[in-house]
Short mmCIF file of C-alpha atoms in Angstrom, two decimals:
data_model
loop_
_atom_site.label_atom_id
_atom_site.label_comp_id
_atom_site.label_asym_id
_atom_site.label_seq_id
_atom_site.Cartn_x
_atom_site.Cartn_y
_atom_site.Cartn_z
CA UNK A 1 230.35 208.63 107.59
CA UNK A 2 227.73 211.67 106.41
CA UNK A 3 225.14 213.18 109.38
CA UNK A 4 222.31 212.42 106.89
CA UNK A 5 222.89 209.13 107.56
CA UNK A 6 224.11 208.94 111.06
CA UNK A 7 221.38 210.52 111.52
CA UNK A 8 219.29 207.98 108.95
CA UNK A 9 220.54 205.26 111.39
CA UNK A 10 220.03 206.62 114.94
CA UNK A 11 216.02 207.11 114.11
CA UNK A 12 215.63 203.81 111.90
CA UNK A 13 215.44 200.75 113.76
CA UNK A 14 216.40 197.55 111.60
CA UNK A 15 212.93 195.79 109.98
CA UNK A 16 211.87 192.67 111.86
CA UNK A 17 214.00 189.71 110.03
CA UNK A 18 210.29 187.53 110.67
CA UNK A 19 209.22 188.83 107.78
CA UNK A 20 211.45 188.01 105.34
CA UNK A 21 210.16 184.06 104.15
CA UNK A 22 207.26 185.91 103.50
CA UNK A 23 209.26 187.59 100.93
CA UNK A 24 211.11 190.45 99.41
CA UNK A 25 207.77 191.91 99.51
CA UNK A 26 207.06 191.27 103.48
CA UNK A 27 210.53 192.88 103.94
CA UNK A 28 210.62 195.79 101.75
CA UNK A 29 206.73 196.46 103.50
CA UNK A 30 207.96 195.65 106.88
CA UNK A 31 211.33 198.40 106.42
CA UNK A 32 208.93 200.69 104.99
CA UNK A 33 206.87 200.72 108.90
CA UNK A 34 210.37 200.59 111.07
CA UNK A 35 212.56 202.87 108.70
CA UNK A 36 210.13 204.63 106.00
CA UNK A 37 212.65 207.97 105.42
CA UNK A 38 215.93 205.63 104.65
CA UNK A 39 216.88 204.84 100.89
CA UNK A 40 216.41 202.55 99.47
CA UNK A 41 216.24 201.92 95.68
CA UNK A 42 218.14 204.12 93.64
CA UNK A 43 219.88 204.47 90.42
CA UNK A 44 223.38 205.51 89.16
CA UNK A 45 224.47 207.04 85.33
CA UNK A 46 222.98 208.81 83.22
CA UNK A 47 218.77 207.30 83.18
CA UNK A 48 217.73 210.07 81.07
CA UNK A 49 220.12 209.27 77.90
CA UNK A 50 220.03 205.62 78.72
CA UNK A 51 216.08 205.27 79.31
CA UNK A 52 214.25 207.76 78.28
CA UNK A 53 213.97 208.71 82.17
CA UNK A 54 215.30 210.52 85.32
CA UNK A 55 217.25 208.10 88.00
CA UNK A 56 214.99 207.48 91.17
CA UNK A 57 215.59 207.92 94.04
CA UNK A 58 212.62 206.11 96.50
CA UNK A 59 212.78 205.51 100.02
CA UNK A 60 211.64 202.80 102.11
CA UNK A 61 208.31 204.01 102.08
CA UNK A 62 207.56 205.45 98.76
CA UNK A 63 209.13 202.14 97.45
CA UNK A 64 206.34 200.46 99.40
CA UNK A 65 203.31 202.15 98.14
CA UNK A 66 204.49 202.44 94.96
CA UNK A 67 204.71 198.26 94.28
CA UNK A 68 200.90 198.04 96.31
CA UNK A 69 199.30 200.36 93.71
CA UNK A 70 201.25 198.63 91.16
CA UNK A 71 200.50 194.92 92.89
CA UNK A 72 196.45 196.26 93.18
CA UNK A 73 196.77 197.07 89.43
CA UNK A 74 198.26 194.02 88.40
CA UNK A 75 195.52 191.85 90.40
CA UNK A 76 192.86 193.41 88.23
CA UNK A 77 194.00 190.83 85.34
CA UNK A 78 192.29 188.51 86.92
CA UNK A 79 195.50 185.62 86.82
CA UNK A 80 195.05 182.99 89.11
CA UNK A 81 197.04 183.05 91.80
CA UNK A 82 200.82 182.04 91.37
CA UNK A 83 200.99 182.72 87.69
CA UNK A 84 204.12 182.96 84.99
CA UNK A 85 205.16 186.43 84.62
CA UNK A 86 208.18 187.40 82.91
CA UNK A 87 210.25 190.74 84.24
CA UNK A 88 212.56 191.90 81.22
CA UNK A 89 214.60 194.97 82.41
CA UNK A 90 218.15 196.27 81.92
CA UNK A 91 217.94 196.75 85.96
CA UNK A 92 217.59 199.48 88.23
CA UNK A 93 214.93 200.40 90.36
CA UNK A 94 212.54 199.48 88.51
CA UNK A 95 213.28 196.17 88.04
CA UNK A 96 213.81 195.78 92.00
CA UNK A 97 209.64 197.96 91.99
CA UNK A 98 208.34 195.36 89.02
CA UNK A 99 210.10 191.94 90.89
CA UNK A 100 208.57 192.91 93.87
CA UNK A 101 205.54 193.90 92.87
CA UNK A 102 204.14 190.66 90.77
CA UNK A 103 205.57 189.26 94.18
CA UNK A 104 202.95 190.65 96.11
CA UNK A 105 200.41 190.39 93.92
CA UNK A 106 200.11 186.84 94.25
CA UNK A 107 201.96 185.63 92.01
CA UNK A 108 205.35 184.16 90.17
CA UNK A 109 208.58 186.51 89.63
CA UNK A 110 210.24 184.78 86.04
CA UNK A 111 213.44 187.91 85.51
CA UNK A 112 215.47 186.70 82.31
CA UNK A 113 218.31 188.50 80.97
CA UNK A 114 217.81 192.25 79.45
CA UNK A 115 220.42 190.67 76.58
CA UNK A 116 217.79 188.15 75.17
CA UNK A 117 217.30 188.95 71.52
CA UNK A 118 213.91 188.30 70.65
CA UNK A 119 213.67 184.73 69.47
CA UNK A 120 215.48 182.98 73.10
CA UNK A 121 213.38 185.72 74.74
CA UNK A 122 210.49 183.96 72.48
CA UNK A 123 211.81 180.23 74.02
CA UNK A 124 211.66 182.52 77.34
CA UNK A 125 208.32 183.12 77.38
CA UNK A 126 207.07 179.30 75.95
CA UNK A 127 209.81 177.02 78.06
CA UNK A 128 207.91 179.31 81.09
CA UNK A 129 204.71 179.21 80.29
CA UNK A 130 204.07 182.71 81.12
CA UNK A 131 201.02 184.10 80.82
CA UNK A 132 202.26 187.99 81.38
CA UNK A 133 205.66 190.27 80.64
CA UNK A 134 207.09 193.64 82.49
CA UNK A 135 209.20 195.32 80.34
CA UNK A 136 210.54 198.77 79.86
CA UNK A 137 209.21 201.15 77.34
CA UNK A 138 213.43 201.62 75.92
CA UNK A 139 216.64 200.52 76.78
CA UNK A 140 219.99 202.86 74.98
CA UNK A 141 219.21 201.63 71.35
CA UNK A 142 216.56 198.93 71.33
CA UNK A 143 212.75 199.46 72.12
CA UNK A 144 212.13 195.92 74.74
CA UNK A 145 208.72 197.04 74.98
CA UNK A 146 207.62 197.14 71.54
CA UNK A 147 210.11 193.77 70.91
CA UNK A 148 207.58 192.40 73.81
CA UNK A 149 204.58 193.58 71.49
CA UNK A 150 206.14 191.56 67.95
CA UNK A 151 207.06 188.19 70.16
CA UNK A 152 203.34 188.57 71.86
CA UNK A 153 202.16 187.82 68.72
CA UNK A 154 202.79 184.14 68.39
CA UNK A 155 202.14 183.38 72.36
CA UNK A 156 198.44 182.72 72.84
CA UNK A 157 199.54 182.10 76.52
CA UNK A 158 200.32 185.79 76.64
CA UNK A 159 197.53 188.12 77.97
CA UNK A 160 199.31 191.41 79.55
CA UNK A 161 202.35 192.82 78.19
CA UNK A 162 203.07 196.72 80.61
CA UNK A 163 206.32 198.37 80.64
CA UNK A 164 207.18 202.29 82.01
CA UNK A 165 207.42 205.11 79.92
CA UNK A 166 208.03 206.01 78.07
CA UNK A 167 207.64 204.32 74.73
CA UNK A 168 204.94 202.46 75.45
CA UNK A 169 202.79 201.09 71.96
CA UNK A 170 199.82 200.43 71.71
CA UNK A 171 198.47 197.04 73.49
CA UNK A 172 200.71 197.56 75.87
CA UNK A 173 199.81 198.39 79.77
CA UNK A 174 201.41 202.10 81.17
CA UNK A 175 203.05 201.18 84.45
CA UNK A 176 203.28 204.68 85.17
CA UNK A 177 199.58 205.56 85.05
CA UNK A 178 198.68 202.20 87.15
CA UNK A 179 202.01 203.97 90.30
CA UNK A 180 199.23 206.75 89.80
CA UNK A 181 196.15 205.08 90.83
CA UNK A 182 194.53 205.10 93.99
CA UNK A 183 194.48 202.72 96.31
CA UNK A 184 196.72 199.98 97.95
CA UNK A 185 197.06 195.86 97.83
CA UNK A 186 199.39 194.37 101.40
CA UNK A 187 201.26 191.65 100.08
CA UNK A 188 199.88 188.52 99.48
CA UNK A 189 203.01 185.51 101.45
CA UNK A 190 205.62 184.41 98.53
CA UNK A 191 205.46 181.39 96.23
CA UNK A 192 209.42 181.48 95.82
CA UNK A 193 210.51 183.04 91.74
CA UNK A 194 211.67 181.37 88.20
CA UNK A 195 214.78 182.21 86.83
CA UNK A 196 217.07 180.94 83.56
CA UNK A 197 219.99 178.91 83.82
CA UNK A 198 223.27 180.27 82.44
CA UNK A 199 220.73 182.60 80.64
CA UNK A 200 219.23 179.37 79.23
CA UNK A 201 215.73 180.36 77.51
CA UNK A 202 214.99 176.53 78.02
CA UNK A 203 216.10 176.14 81.16
CA UNK A 204 213.55 177.94 83.99
CA UNK A 205 214.03 175.90 87.31
CA UNK A 206 212.23 177.55 90.39
CA UNK A 207 212.90 178.26 94.21
CA UNK A 208 210.41 179.02 97.27
CA UNK A 209 210.21 181.74 98.40
CA UNK A 210 212.19 180.34 101.63
CA UNK A 211 214.29 178.55 99.58
CA UNK A 212 216.04 181.82 98.81
CA UNK A 213 215.53 183.62 102.23
CA UNK A 214 217.67 180.56 102.68
CA UNK A 215 220.35 181.19 100.12
CA UNK A 216 220.18 184.92 100.49
CA UNK A 217 220.82 183.84 105.16
CA UNK A 218 224.05 181.83 103.65
CA UNK A 219 225.11 184.88 102.60
CA UNK A 220 224.57 187.10 104.57
CA UNK A 221 226.19 184.76 107.23
CA UNK A 222 229.90 186.22 106.35
CA UNK A 223 229.26 189.56 107.14
CA UNK A 224 225.72 190.81 107.87
CA UNK A 225 224.87 194.16 105.50
CA UNK A 226 223.57 197.19 107.78
CA UNK A 227 220.87 199.13 107.77
CA UNK A 228 222.62 202.04 107.44
CA UNK A 229 224.68 200.09 104.37
CA UNK A 230 224.28 200.32 100.60
CA UNK A 231 225.18 198.39 98.20
CA UNK A 232 226.08 200.08 95.23
CA UNK A 233 225.97 196.72 92.84
CA UNK A 234 227.14 195.92 89.33
CA UNK A 235 224.83 193.26 88.73
CA UNK A 236 221.34 192.77 87.01
CA UNK A 237 218.59 190.94 89.26
CA UNK A 238 218.15 189.45 86.48
CA UNK A 239 219.29 185.83 87.96
CA UNK A 240 220.29 183.72 91.55
CA UNK A 241 223.41 185.96 91.34
CA UNK A 242 222.00 189.38 91.56
CA UNK A 243 219.01 189.11 94.13
CA UNK A 244 220.59 187.11 95.96
CA UNK A 245 223.57 190.25 96.67
CA UNK A 246 221.29 192.33 96.23
CA UNK A 247 217.80 192.97 96.19
CA UNK A 248 217.52 190.53 98.69
CA UNK A 249 220.81 191.67 101.66
CA UNK A 250 218.96 195.08 101.27
CA UNK A 251 215.55 194.46 101.94
CA UNK A 252 216.97 191.66 104.14
CA UNK A 253 219.17 194.74 106.66
CA UNK A 254 217.14 197.60 105.62
CA UNK A 255 219.52 198.72 103.65
CA UNK A 256 220.13 201.06 100.41
CA UNK A 257 220.71 200.00 97.03
CA UNK A 258 222.56 201.87 94.48
CA UNK A 259 222.44 199.83 90.99
CA UNK A 260 224.66 201.15 88.55
CA UNK A 261 223.24 199.71 85.06
CA UNK A 262 224.06 200.59 82.42
CA UNK A 263 228.55 201.27 83.33
CA UNK A 264 228.50 204.36 82.82
CA UNK A 265 232.59 205.04 84.48
CA UNK A 266 231.44 209.10 85.20
CA UNK A 267 228.40 208.04 86.49
CA UNK A 268 230.29 205.03 88.69
CA UNK A 269 232.75 206.60 89.94
CA UNK A 270 230.04 210.49 90.78
CA UNK A 271 228.05 207.36 92.58
CA UNK A 272 231.23 205.34 94.57
CA UNK A 273 232.35 209.23 95.82
CA UNK A 274 228.68 209.12 97.10
CA UNK A 275 229.23 209.89 101.31
CA UNK A 276 227.58 206.18 103.40
CA UNK A 277 229.00 203.24 103.75
CA UNK A 278 229.55 201.09 101.20
CA UNK A 279 229.66 197.12 99.93
CA UNK A 280 230.76 197.42 96.61
CA UNK A 281 229.44 194.17 94.12
CA UNK A 282 231.63 193.77 91.51
CA UNK A 283 231.60 190.84 88.82
CA UNK A 284 235.05 189.08 88.89
CA UNK A 285 235.75 190.16 85.10
CA UNK A 286 236.27 193.54 86.96
CA UNK A 287 238.22 192.98 89.09
CA UNK A 288 241.20 194.06 87.44
CA UNK A 289 240.48 196.76 86.40
CA UNK A 290 238.55 198.26 89.80
CA UNK A 291 242.06 197.23 91.31
CA UNK A 292 243.77 200.21 89.13
CA UNK A 293 241.00 202.59 91.00
CA UNK A 294 241.24 203.88 94.15
CA UNK A 295 237.38 203.02 96.36
CA UNK A 296 237.32 206.00 98.37
CA UNK A 297 237.43 205.48 102.27
CA UNK A 298 233.66 205.02 102.28
CA UNK A 299 233.50 200.83 100.11
CA UNK A 300 233.68 199.07 103.87
CA UNK A 301 233.46 196.19 101.61
CA UNK A 302 234.90 194.76 98.60
CA UNK A 303 232.20 191.56 97.02
CA UNK A 304 233.53 190.52 94.51
CA UNK A 305 231.23 187.97 92.50
CA UNK A 306 232.51 184.70 90.51
CA UNK A 307 230.69 182.45 88.62
CA UNK A 308 231.48 178.28 88.73
CA UNK A 309 234.06 177.71 86.90
CA UNK A 310 235.93 179.49 87.91
CA UNK A 311 239.28 180.40 86.76
CA UNK A 312 240.74 182.10 90.59
CA UNK A 313 239.76 182.84 93.30
CA UNK A 314 242.17 183.04 95.17
CA UNK A 315 242.71 188.12 95.48
CA UNK A 316 246.19 189.21 94.71
CA UNK A 317 245.83 191.44 97.27
CA UNK A 318 245.79 189.01 100.11
CA UNK A 319 245.65 190.58 103.34
CA UNK A 320 246.33 194.22 102.13
CA UNK A 321 245.22 197.27 103.56
CA UNK A 322 241.62 198.41 102.15
CA UNK A 323 238.11 197.22 102.27
CA UNK A 324 237.60 194.49 103.35
CA UNK A 325 237.47 191.13 100.10
CA UNK A 326 234.39 189.50 100.19
CA UNK A 327 234.16 186.84 97.93
CA UNK A 328 231.32 185.07 96.79
CA UNK A 329 231.20 182.19 94.46
CA UNK A 330 227.75 181.66 92.50
CA UNK A 331 227.73 177.57 90.52
CA UNK A 332 223.92 178.48 88.45
CA UNK A 333 220.88 178.26 89.63
CA UNK A 334 221.25 176.44 92.85
CA UNK A 335 223.97 178.45 95.28
CA UNK A 336 225.72 181.22 95.89
CA UNK A 337 228.97 180.29 98.60
CA UNK A 338 230.48 183.54 100.61
CA UNK A 339 233.29 183.81 102.26
CA UNK A 340 235.33 186.80 104.40
CA UNK A 341 238.35 186.92 100.34
CA UNK A 342 238.88 184.25 98.64
CA UNK A 343 241.02 182.53 101.19
CA UNK A 344 238.82 181.58 102.85
CA UNK A 345 236.58 180.55 100.05
CA UNK A 346 239.55 178.80 98.66
CA UNK A 347 240.01 176.95 101.76
CA UNK A 348 236.11 176.12 102.68
CA UNK A 349 236.41 174.48 99.29
CA UNK A 350 239.42 172.02 100.14
CA UNK A 351 237.75 170.56 102.97
CA UNK A 352 233.79 171.90 103.50
CA UNK A 353 233.56 169.41 105.28
CA UNK A 354 235.12 171.47 108.52
CA UNK A 355 234.33 174.92 107.01
CA UNK A 356 232.63 176.86 109.83
CA UNK A 357 229.16 176.70 107.90
CA UNK A 358 225.46 177.26 108.60
CA UNK A 359 225.00 174.04 107.74
CA UNK A 360 221.08 173.78 108.31
CA UNK A 361 221.01 175.45 105.02
CA UNK A 362 224.02 174.81 103.22
CA UNK A 363 226.02 171.25 103.59
CA UNK A 364 229.03 170.81 101.34
CA UNK A 365 231.58 168.10 100.23
CA UNK A 366 232.46 165.78 98.17
CA UNK A 367 231.06 163.31 96.12
CA UNK A 368 232.40 160.30 96.86
CA UNK A 369 233.07 157.66 93.59
CA UNK A 370 234.91 155.27 95.54
CA UNK A 371 239.15 155.58 95.04
CA UNK A 372 241.51 157.52 96.36
CA UNK A 373 240.06 161.09 94.66
CA UNK A 374 237.22 162.78 95.56
CA UNK A 375 234.80 163.27 93.48
CA UNK A 376 232.90 166.14 92.46
CA UNK A 377 231.31 169.22 95.14
CA UNK A 378 227.75 167.90 96.75
CA UNK A 379 225.34 170.35 98.39
CA UNK A 380 222.10 169.67 100.16
CA UNK A 381 220.62 172.49 102.35
CA UNK A 382 217.30 174.57 102.11
CA UNK A 383 219.51 177.41 100.69
CA UNK A 384 219.81 175.03 97.00
CA UNK A 385 216.67 173.85 97.01
CA UNK A 386 216.11 174.36 93.32
CA UNK A 387 213.84 172.25 90.98
CA UNK A 388 212.62 172.35 87.48
CA UNK A 389 209.60 173.89 85.95
CA UNK A 390 207.21 172.18 85.38
CA UNK A 391 204.67 173.14 82.05
CA UNK A 392 201.79 173.75 85.08
CA UNK A 393 202.14 173.68 89.08
CA UNK A 394 205.07 174.55 91.35
CA UNK A 395 207.21 171.33 92.61
CA UNK A 396 209.26 170.10 95.47
CA UNK A 397 212.52 170.00 96.02
CA UNK A 398 214.20 167.75 98.48
CA UNK A 399 216.54 170.09 101.11
CA UNK A 400 217.80 167.28 102.27
CA UNK A 401 219.23 165.18 99.25
CA UNK A 402 223.02 165.63 97.94
CA UNK A 403 223.36 167.09 94.49
CA UNK A 404 225.93 167.35 92.49
CA UNK A 405 227.46 170.65 91.21
CA UNK A 406 229.43 169.13 88.54
CA UNK A 407 232.65 171.49 89.62
CA UNK A 408 235.47 169.79 90.96
CA UNK A 409 238.39 172.37 92.80
CA UNK A 410 241.70 172.79 91.15
CA UNK A 411 244.54 172.33 93.60
CA UNK A 412 248.01 174.04 93.13
CA UNK A 413 250.61 174.52 95.69
CA UNK A 414 248.88 173.29 98.22
CA UNK A 415 245.49 175.44 98.16
CA UNK A 416 242.69 174.62 96.37
CA UNK A 417 242.41 177.70 93.43
CA UNK A 418 239.90 177.37 90.78
#
């Protein structure tokens, strides 16, 4: 552990977890009060080449101030409380700041996948009923702010467009300028968020702030993050998978979140070698490639995230030497199931009723179809309480109703392998 990390750990206490039901922005402001000089958000890689901007490193105090300024600026738009505001970012610190500012201003953040083309962007704006969208001026070869301005012509209800620069066209509000304005708004209680099932612009779903906090709690139940750690993630935060394992987990503990988006091997290697206790979060698709890369001693935990349907959930390394292994299985936008290693995850799927789960938040069982064979996996609890987003208002999902996941574990050799 670096001397800097030790000093941060000794100087600052972990944030007050009681602030978390108020939302992610409330957690940010709580951590800024207890550990203002801890690093909150950091970008890895060559950001200058990607978006024409230098990489960002914000302390909790600085991030809270920027979020408060942006929230004050968004509040000046005079939108009704709980308005649906889109977030169209590739990822990184600016994406997190935008999400937190929209929430702090009392609106519903609606993160959207960066890979959407113009047609899917337009469909997502319509299906979610967005009245404003925040984005970025440059994204590699793309110009999202310009694309958004074009898309807005077909949506009468889309009243405000804003972007971090450079390359912000006329008619789009500069978030950089807004972040420099004086005055900081304290966050209001979160109203939840909207995400899109499987990245489908026609399937927006609503999750309350309490349901997001519960999903984060269930995830951290397997192996809590500490305030001295850094979460180094390769996952964007446009869905439940990225938010729970990245920004949500970091803010819950007052830890640091560093994002490697877009992926750049040189930037990733440089970021990986930073002398900070690290939890590395990667999608299962790159697990094989990562196995060939020696991980530094600072990596305390390797967290592999699978999305159902998953072809395999058993790690090949087993109990070999190296960092502790975490595996998460993500069910659409409903639930994130995290266990200590693929074998523990497989055992939980094989016999969920005997697994040590925080059942007040997430309960698992097999549906009884009346035969000798178990039916699909089902879940209930606050951590998986979502509902399709209606055109107006927000739904009230029933946290106690069993829901069919649509998936059935696949046994092989006496264990669940897929």
